Coordinates of C-alpha atoms in Angstrom, one line a residue:
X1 CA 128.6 99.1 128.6
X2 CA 127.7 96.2 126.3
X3 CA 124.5 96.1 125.9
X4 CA 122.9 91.8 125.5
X5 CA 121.5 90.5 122.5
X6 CA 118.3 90.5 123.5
X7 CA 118.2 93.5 124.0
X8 CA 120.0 94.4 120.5
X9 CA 117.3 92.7 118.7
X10 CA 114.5 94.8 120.8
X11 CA 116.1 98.0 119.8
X12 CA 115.9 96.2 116.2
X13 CA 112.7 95.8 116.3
X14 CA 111.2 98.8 117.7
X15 CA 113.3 100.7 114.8
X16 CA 112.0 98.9 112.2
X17 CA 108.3 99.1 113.6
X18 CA 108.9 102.6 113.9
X19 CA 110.0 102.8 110.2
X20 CA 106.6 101.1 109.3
X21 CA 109.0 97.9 108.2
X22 CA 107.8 95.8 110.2
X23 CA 104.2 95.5 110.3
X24 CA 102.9 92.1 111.9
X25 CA 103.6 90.0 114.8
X26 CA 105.0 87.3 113.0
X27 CA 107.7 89.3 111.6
X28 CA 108.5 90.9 115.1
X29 CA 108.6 87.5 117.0
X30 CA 110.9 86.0 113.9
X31 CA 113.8 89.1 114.2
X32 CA 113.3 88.3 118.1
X33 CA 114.6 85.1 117.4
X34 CA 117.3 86.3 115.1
X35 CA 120.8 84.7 114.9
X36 CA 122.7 86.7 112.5
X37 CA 122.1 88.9 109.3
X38 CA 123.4 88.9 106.1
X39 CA 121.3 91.6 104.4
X40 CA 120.3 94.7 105.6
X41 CA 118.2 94.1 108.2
X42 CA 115.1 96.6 106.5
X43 CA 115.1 94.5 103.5
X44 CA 115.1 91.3 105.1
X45 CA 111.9 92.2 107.0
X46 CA 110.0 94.2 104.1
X47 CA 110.4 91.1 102.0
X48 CA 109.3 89.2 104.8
X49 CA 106.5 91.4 105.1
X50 CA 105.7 90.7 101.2
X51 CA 105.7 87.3 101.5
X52 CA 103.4 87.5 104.5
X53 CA 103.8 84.2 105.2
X54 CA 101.6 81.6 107.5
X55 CA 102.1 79.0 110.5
X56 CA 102.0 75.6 108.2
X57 CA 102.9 76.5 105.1
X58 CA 106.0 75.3 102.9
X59 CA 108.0 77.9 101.6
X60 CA 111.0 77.8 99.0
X61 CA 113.7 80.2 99.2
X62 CA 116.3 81.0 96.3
X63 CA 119.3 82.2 97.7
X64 CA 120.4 81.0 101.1
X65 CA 123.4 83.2 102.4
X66 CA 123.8 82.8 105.8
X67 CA 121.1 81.0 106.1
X68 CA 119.7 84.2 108.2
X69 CA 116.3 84.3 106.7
X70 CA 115.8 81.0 106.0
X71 CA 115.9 80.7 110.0
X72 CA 113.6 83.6 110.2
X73 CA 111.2 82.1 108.1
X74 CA 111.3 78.7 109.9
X75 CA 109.9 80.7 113.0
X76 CA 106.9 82.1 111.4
X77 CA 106.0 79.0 109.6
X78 CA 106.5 77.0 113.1
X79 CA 106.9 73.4 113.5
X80 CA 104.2 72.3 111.4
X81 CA 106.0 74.2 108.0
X82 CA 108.8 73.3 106.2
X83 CA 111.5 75.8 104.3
X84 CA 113.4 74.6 101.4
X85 CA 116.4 76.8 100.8
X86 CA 118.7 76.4 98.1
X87 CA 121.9 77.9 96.4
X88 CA 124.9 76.9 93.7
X89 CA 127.9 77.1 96.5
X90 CA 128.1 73.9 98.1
X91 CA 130.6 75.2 100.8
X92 CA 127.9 77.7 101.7
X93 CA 125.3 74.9 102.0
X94 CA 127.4 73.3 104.1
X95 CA 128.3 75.9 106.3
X96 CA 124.3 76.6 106.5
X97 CA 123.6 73.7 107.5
X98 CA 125.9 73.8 110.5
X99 CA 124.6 76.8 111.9
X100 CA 121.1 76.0 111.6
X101 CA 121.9 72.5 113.4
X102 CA 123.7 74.9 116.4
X103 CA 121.1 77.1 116.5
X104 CA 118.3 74.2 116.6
X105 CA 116.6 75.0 113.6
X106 CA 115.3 71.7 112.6
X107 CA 112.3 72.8 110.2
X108 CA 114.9 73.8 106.9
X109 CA 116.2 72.0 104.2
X110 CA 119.0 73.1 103.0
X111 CA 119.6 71.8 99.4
X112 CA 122.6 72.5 96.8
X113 CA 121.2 73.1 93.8
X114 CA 120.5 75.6 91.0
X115 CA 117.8 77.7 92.4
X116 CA 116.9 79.1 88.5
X117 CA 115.4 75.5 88.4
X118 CA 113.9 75.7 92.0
X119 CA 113.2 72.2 93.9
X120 CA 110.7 69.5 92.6
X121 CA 111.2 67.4 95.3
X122 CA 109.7 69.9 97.7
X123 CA 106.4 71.0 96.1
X124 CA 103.9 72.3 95.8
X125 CA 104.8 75.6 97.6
X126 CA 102.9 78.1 99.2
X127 CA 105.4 80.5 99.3
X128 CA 108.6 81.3 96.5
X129 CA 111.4 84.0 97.6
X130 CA 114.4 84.8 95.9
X131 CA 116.6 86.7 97.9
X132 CA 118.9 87.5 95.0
X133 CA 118.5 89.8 92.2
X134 CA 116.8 88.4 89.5
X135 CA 116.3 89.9 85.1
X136 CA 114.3 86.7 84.6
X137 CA 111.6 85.5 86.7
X138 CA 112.0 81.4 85.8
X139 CA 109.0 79.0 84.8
X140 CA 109.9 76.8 87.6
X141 CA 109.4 79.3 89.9
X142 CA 105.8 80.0 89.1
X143 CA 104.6 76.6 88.0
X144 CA 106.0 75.2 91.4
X145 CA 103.7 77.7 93.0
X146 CA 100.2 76.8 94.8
X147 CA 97.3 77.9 92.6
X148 CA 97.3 81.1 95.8
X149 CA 101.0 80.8 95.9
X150 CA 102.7 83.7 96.5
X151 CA 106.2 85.0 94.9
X152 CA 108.5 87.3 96.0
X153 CA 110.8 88.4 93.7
X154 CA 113.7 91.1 93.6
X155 CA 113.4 92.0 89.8
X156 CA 115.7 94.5 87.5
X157 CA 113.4 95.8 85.5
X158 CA 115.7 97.9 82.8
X159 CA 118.7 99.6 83.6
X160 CA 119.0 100.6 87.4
X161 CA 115.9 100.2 87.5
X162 CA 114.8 97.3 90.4
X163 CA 112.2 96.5 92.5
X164 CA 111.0 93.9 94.9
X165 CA 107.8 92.6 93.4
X166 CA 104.9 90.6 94.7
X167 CA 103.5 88.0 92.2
X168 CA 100.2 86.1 92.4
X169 CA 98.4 84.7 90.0
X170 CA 95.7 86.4 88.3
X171 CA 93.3 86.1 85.0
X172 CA 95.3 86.1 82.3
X173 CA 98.8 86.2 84.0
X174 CA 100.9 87.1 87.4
X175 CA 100.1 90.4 88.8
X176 CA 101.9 92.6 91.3
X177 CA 100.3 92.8 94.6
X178 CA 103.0 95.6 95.5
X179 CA 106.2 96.6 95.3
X180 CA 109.5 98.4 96.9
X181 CA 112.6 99.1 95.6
X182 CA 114.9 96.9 96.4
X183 CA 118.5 95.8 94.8
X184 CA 120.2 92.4 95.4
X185 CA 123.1 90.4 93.7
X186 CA 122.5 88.6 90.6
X187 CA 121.5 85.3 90.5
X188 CA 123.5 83.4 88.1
X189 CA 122.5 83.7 84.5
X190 CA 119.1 84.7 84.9
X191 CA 120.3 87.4 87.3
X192 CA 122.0 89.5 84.1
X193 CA 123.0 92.3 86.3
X194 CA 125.9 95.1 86.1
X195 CA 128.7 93.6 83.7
X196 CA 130.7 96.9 83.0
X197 CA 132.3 99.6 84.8
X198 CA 132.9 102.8 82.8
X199 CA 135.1 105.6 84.2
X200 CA 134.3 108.9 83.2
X201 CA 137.3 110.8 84.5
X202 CA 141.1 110.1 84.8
X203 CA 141.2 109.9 88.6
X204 CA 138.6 106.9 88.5
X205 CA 135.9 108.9 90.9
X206 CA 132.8 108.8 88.8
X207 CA 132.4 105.7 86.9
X208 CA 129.1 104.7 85.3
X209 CA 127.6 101.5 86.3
X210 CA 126.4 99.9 83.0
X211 CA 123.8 96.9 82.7
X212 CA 123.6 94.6 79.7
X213 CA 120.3 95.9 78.2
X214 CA 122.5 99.7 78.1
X215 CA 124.8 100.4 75.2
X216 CA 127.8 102.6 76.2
X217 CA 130.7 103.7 74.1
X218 CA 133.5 104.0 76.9
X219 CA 135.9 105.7 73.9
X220 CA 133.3 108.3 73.3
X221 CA 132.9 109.1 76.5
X222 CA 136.6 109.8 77.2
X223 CA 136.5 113.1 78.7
X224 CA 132.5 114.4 78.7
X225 CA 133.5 115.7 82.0
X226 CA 136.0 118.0 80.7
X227 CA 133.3 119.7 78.2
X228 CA 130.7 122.3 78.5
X229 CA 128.1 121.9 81.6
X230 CA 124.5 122.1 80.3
X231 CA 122.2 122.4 83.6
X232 CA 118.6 122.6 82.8
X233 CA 115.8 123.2 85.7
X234 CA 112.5 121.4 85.0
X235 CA 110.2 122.9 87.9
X236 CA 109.6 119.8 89.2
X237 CA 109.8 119.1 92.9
X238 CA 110.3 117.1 95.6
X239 CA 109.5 117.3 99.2
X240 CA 112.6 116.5 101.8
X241 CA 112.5 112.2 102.3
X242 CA 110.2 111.9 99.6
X243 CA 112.2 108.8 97.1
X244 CA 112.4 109.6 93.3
X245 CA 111.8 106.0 92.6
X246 CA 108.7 106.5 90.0
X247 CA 110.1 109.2 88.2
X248 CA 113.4 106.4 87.8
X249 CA 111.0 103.6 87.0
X250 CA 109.5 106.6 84.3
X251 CA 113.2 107.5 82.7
X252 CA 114.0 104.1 83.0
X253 CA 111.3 102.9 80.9
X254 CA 110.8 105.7 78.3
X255 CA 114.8 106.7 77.8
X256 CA 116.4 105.2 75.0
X257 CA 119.3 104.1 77.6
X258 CA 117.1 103.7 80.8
X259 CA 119.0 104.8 83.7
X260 CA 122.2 104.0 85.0
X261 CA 124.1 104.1 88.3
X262 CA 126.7 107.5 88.3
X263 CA 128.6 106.3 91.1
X264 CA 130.8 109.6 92.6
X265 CA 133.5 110.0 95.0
X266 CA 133.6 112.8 97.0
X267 CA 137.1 114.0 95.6
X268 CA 135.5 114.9 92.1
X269 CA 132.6 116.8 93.8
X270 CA 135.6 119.0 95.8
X271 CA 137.3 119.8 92.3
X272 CA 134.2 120.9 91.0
X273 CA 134.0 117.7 88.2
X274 CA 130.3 117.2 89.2
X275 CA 127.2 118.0 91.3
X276 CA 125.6 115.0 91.5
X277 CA 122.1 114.9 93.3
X278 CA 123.0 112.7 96.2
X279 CA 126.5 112.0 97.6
X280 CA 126.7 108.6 96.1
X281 CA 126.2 110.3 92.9
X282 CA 123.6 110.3 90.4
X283 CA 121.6 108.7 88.1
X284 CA 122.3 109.0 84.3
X285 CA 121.9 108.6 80.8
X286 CA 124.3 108.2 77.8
X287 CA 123.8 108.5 74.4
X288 CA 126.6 108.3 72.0
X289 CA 129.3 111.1 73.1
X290 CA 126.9 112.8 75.5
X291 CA 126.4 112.3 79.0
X292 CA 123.2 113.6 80.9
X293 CA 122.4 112.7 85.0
X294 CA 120.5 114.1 87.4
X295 CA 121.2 117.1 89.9
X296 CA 118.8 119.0 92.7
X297 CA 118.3 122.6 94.1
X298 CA 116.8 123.3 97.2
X299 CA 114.4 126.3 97.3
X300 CA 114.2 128.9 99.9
X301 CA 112.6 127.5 103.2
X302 CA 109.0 127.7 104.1
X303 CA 107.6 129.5 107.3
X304 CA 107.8 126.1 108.8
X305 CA 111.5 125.9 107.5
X306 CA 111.0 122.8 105.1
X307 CA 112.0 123.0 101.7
X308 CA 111.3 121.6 97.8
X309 CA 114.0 120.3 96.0
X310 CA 114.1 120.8 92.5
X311 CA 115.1 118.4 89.8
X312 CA 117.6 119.3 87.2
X313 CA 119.5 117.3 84.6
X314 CA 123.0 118.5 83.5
X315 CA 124.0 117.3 80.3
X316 CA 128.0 116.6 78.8
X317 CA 129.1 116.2 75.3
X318 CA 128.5 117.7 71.9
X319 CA 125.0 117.0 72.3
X320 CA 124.3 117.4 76.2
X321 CA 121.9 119.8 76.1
X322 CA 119.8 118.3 73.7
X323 CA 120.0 115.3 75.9
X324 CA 119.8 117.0 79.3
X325 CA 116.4 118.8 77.3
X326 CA 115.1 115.4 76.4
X327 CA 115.8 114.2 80.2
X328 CA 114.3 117.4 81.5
X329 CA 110.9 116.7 79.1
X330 CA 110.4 113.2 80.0
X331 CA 110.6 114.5 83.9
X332 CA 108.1 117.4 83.8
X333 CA 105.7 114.4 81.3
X334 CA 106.0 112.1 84.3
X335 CA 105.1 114.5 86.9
X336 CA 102.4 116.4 84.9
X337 CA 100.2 113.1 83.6
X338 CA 101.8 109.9 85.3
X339 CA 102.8 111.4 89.1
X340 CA 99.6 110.7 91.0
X341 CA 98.7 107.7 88.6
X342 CA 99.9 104.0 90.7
X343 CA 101.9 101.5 88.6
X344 CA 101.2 97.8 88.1
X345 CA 103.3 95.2 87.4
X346 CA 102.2 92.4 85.4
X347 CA 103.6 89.0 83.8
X348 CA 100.7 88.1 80.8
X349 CA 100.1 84.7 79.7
X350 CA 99.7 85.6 76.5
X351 CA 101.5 88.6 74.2
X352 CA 100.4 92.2 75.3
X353 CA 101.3 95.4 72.8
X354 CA 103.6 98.1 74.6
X355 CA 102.0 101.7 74.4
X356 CA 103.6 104.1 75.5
X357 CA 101.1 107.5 75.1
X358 CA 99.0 105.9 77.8
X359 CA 102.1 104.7 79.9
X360 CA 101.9 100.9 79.3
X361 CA 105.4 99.6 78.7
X362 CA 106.5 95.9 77.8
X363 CA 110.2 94.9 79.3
X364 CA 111.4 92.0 77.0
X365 CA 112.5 88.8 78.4
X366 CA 113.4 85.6 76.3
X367 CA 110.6 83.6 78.4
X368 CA 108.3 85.9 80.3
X369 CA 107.9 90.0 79.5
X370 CA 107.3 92.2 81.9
X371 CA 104.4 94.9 81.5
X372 CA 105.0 98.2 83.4
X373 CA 101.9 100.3 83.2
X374 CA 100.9 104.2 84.7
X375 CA 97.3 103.6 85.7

C-alpha cells in the first residue's frame, strides 16, 4: 500500500529524532514541511541543527541545489526572515526559482552569483551556510556576518579529512562551537577537493582517492598490491558503532600524506587483493613506493556478546612495514595522550605557531589557516 507523504515525512522525522539528529522543534516542523531532498536527509538536518537558526533572522546560503534547504530554512525563519541563496549555474537558479514559486515559498531569494564572494546586497546576515564542500573558508563569508553571526561551514581540513564546522566569532579569531563530519562537493576554486584517481590494481577495484595537498607517484605504485603484506596490530580498540573520526582527524594531521580515501570493490576483497576495514574500503597513506591503510579484527565476544575491534595497519611496498610501523605509532600516540582530550577548531586573526608535541596543528591556507588543536 502506498503510504502519503505526510506520513513519509513523520516516519522522517521520528527517525532522525530517534538518531539524536534532529533536536529542536524548529527543525522537526521545517522537514514537516519538506518538498524534496537533495542531500541526505541526516546531513541536511544536523547542519540545520548547527546553524540553529531563529524566527526573523536573514540567513545566506552558499549552494542552492534543489533549493531543498533553502525552503527548509524559510520555514524556520518564518515570514518575518529572509533567505538569500545563491549558486554559479544559472539554469539551476532558474529551475529553483520555479519550484519555490509552486510550492509558495515566497521568503527566498534566489540569486546567480558566485557564492565564494557571497551577496552584498543582502547583508548583514545572521546566519552563513555553505552547503558545499569548502578548502577555504572566504573573507566575504565572515566579514558579511553579524558581530553574533553564525557560520556553518563544511570544511576539508587535509586530505580526507572533513568536517562540518560551526564558526563564531571570538577574541582574537573564529572559533568552532562544534563539529561533525561531514563531506560535500567542492565549491568551485575554493572548494580544491579530490582531483586524482589512482588505481592500484589492474582490474580498477581499489583506487586511491587523492586530494591536492597529497603527493602520489601513480608509476611507483604500479603493483604495491602484488608485494609482500605487512599487517601490524596496534592494541588499540574500538567499541561496535563507535566512528574513528579523531583518530583520522589525528593521522590526518600528523602523517606526512594525511589520509586518503582507499575506495574497494568487493571483487578484490573475494581474490584476496585486500582486507580493507570497512566494505567501502579503507583509509590510507602513501609514501613514495609504499602503500599503508587501515584494517580491523574483531576480538572474542564478551558475556554480553559485544565485541572490540582492533585497529591494524597493513603496509605495501619496499618499505610498508616501516610505513604500516609509523601508521601503527601515530595510532597507539593518539589513543594513549590525545583520545579523551576534545579538539578545537580555530581561525586566528593573527599568525599562531603549529606545535605538534602538545597536539596544536596549523592547516595552511593562502588567506585564513586553520588551527587544529588536542586540548
Amino acid at each position: 500500500m502506498r503510504r502519503e507523504a505526510s506520513e513519509l515525512r513523520t516516519s522522517l522525522v521520528d527517525r532522525l529524532r530517534a538518531e539524536d539528529i534532529v533536536r529542536t522543534s524548529a527543525v522537526a516542523v521545517a522537514y514537516g514541511t519538506s518538498i524534496s531532498a537533495a542531500s541526505q536527509p541526516r546531513i541536511v538536518a544536523m547542519m540545520l541543527e548547527q546553524l540553529a537558526v531563529r524566527p526573523g533572522q536573514r540567513l545566506l546560503e552558499v549552494g542552492t541545489g534543489a533549493g531543498y534547504n533553502a525552503a527548509l530554512l524559510a520555514a524556520i525563519v518564518g515570514e518575518a526572515g529572509r533567505v538569500v541563496t545563491i549558486d554559479v549555474d544559472e539554469d539551476l537558479v532558474k529551475k529553483v526559482r520555479k519550484h519555490l514559486a509552486a510550492a509558495d515559498v515566497t521568503n527566498v531569494d534566489v540569486v546567480h552569483g558566485d557564492g565564494a564572494l557571497g551577496y552584498a546586497k543582502g547583508t548583514p546576515y545572521d546566519r552563513i551556510i555553505a552547503t558545499v564542500g569548502a578548502y577555504e573558508t572566504p573573507t566575504a563569508w565572515l566579514e558579511q556576518l553579524t558581530p553574533g553571526g553564525r557560520l556553518v561551514v563544511p570544511l576539508r581540513l587535509r586530505g580526507a579529512a572533513s568536517r562540518s564546522i560551526i564558526f563564531e566569532r571570538s577574541e582574537g579569531g573564529w572559533r568552532d562551537q562544534g563539529s561533525e563530519l561531514a563531506v560535500f562537493m567542492p565549491l568551485g576554486d575554493i572548494g580544491d577537493d579530490a582531483r586524482r584517481l589512482v588505481p592500484l590494481a589492474p582490474e580498477q577495484d581499489v583506487i586511491l582517492q587523492v586530494h591536492n595537498d597529497q603527493d602520489v607517484d601513480a608509476a611507483a605504485l604500479a603493483g604495491v598490491l602484488e608485494t609482500e603484506r605487512r599487517k601490524v596490530w596496534t592494541e588499540v580498540f574500538f567499541p561496535q558503532m563507535v566512528p574513528y573520526e579523531w583518530m583520522d582527524l589525528w593521522l590526518a594531521c600528523r602523517l606526512d600524506n594525511a589520509i586518503m580515501r582507499m575506495n574497494v570493490q568487493p571483487t578484490a576483497v573475494q581474490r584476496g587483493a585486500v582486507t580493507p576495514m570497512f566494505g567501502w574500503g579503507a583509509m590510507a597513506t602513501t609514501r613514495g613506493a609504499d602503500l599503508a591503510y587501515l584494517t580491523t579484527r574483531p576480538t572474542p565476544a564478551m558475556p554480553d556478546g559485544s565485541r572490540l575491534h582492533e585497529v591494524g595497519v597493513i603496509g605495501h611496498g619496499p618499505n610498508g612495514r616501516d610505513l604500516a610501523d609509523h601508521v601503527s605509532e601515530e595510532i597507539r600516540s593518539w589513543n594513549t595522550t590525545y583520545r579523551s582530550r576534545s579538539v578545537r577548531f580555530e581561525i586566528p586573526a593573527a599568525p599562531v605557531e603549529a606545535d605538534p608535541s602538545v597536539g596544536r596543528f596549523v592547516l595552511a591556507r593562502r588567506h585564513h589557516p586553520i588551527t587544529v588543536t588536542w586540548q
